[in-house]
Coordinates of C-alpha atoms in Angstrom, one line a residue:
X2 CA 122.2 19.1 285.4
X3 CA 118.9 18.3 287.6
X4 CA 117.1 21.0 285.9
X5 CA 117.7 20.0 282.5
X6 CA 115.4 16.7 282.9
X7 CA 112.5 19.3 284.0
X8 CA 108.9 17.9 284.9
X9 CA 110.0 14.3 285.6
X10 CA 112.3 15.5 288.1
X11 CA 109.5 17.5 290.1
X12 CA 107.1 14.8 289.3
X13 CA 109.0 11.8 291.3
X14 CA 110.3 14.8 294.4
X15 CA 106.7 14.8 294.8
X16 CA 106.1 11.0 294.9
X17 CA 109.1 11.0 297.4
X18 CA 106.9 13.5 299.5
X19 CA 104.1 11.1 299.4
X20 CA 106.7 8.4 300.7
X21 CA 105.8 6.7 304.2
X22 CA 109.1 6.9 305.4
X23 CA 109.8 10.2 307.2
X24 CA 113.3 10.3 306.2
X25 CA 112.9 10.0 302.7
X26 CA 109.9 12.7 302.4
X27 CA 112.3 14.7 304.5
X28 CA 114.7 14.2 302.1
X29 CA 112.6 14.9 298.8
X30 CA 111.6 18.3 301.0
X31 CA 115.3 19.6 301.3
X32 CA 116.5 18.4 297.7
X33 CA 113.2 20.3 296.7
X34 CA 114.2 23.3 298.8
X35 CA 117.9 23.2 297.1
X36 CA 116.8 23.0 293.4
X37 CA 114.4 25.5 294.1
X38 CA 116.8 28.2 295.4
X39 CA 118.6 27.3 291.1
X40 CA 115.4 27.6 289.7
X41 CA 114.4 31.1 291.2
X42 CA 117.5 31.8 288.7
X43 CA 116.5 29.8 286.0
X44 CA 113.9 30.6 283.0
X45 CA 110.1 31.2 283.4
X46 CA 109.1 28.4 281.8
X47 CA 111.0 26.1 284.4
X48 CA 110.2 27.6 287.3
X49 CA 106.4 27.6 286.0
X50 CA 105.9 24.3 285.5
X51 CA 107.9 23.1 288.5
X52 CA 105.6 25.3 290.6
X53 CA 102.6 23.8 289.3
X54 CA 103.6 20.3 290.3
X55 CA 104.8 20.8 293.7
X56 CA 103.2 24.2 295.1
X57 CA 99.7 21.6 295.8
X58 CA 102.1 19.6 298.0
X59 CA 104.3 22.7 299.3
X60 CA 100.9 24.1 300.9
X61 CA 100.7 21.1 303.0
X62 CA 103.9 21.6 304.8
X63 CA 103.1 24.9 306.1
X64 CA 100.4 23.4 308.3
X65 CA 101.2 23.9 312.2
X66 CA 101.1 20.4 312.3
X67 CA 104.5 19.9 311.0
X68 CA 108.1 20.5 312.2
X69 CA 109.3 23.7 311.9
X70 CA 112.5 22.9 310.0
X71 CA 109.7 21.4 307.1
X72 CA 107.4 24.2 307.6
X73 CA 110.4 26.9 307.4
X74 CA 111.1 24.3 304.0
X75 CA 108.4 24.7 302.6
X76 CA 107.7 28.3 303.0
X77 CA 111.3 28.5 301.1
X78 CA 110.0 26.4 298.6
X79 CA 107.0 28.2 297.8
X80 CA 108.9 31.9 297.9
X81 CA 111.4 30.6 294.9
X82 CA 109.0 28.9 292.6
X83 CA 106.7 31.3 292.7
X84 CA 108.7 34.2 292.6
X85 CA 107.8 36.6 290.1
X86 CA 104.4 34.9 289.2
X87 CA 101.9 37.1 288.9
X88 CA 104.0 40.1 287.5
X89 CA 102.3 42.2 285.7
X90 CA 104.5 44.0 282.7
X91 CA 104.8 47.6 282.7
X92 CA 104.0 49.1 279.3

């Protein structure tokens, strides 16, 4: 059911990212993680447009900086939307 709002649903994980409090950017991290491991499955178009909203903010997880649990996070989130990007079609 979270899918079928699309963009505006990525759109406000992200601002949730941005968030001061830890826990909720935490929080916006693993929900981010959980839809993502759905929208692997889902159509192109989804999974495109959800990549381009978050995979700016993904990147910034996987700095050494962070916990490993977010870093190991992110790096899931950035395998499932961008899985398969990039294919090119055999003709």
């Amino acid at each position: 059911r979270i899918m079928k709002f699309g963009a505006p649903v990525f759109h406000d994980l992200v601002k949730g990212l941005d968030s001061k409090s830890k826990r909720i950017s935490r929080d916006c991290l693993t929900a981010i993680a959980w839809i993502g491991c759905e929208v692997a499955k889902s159509s192109d178009e989804l999974r495109s447009s959800a990549c381009e909203i978050l995979l700016n903010k993904m990147e910034q997880y996987v700095h050494p900086g962070f916990e490993l649990e977010e870093r190991l996070l992110a790096c899931l989130c950035i395998y499932n939307y961008t899985l398969g990007r990039g294919k090119v079609p055999i003709a």
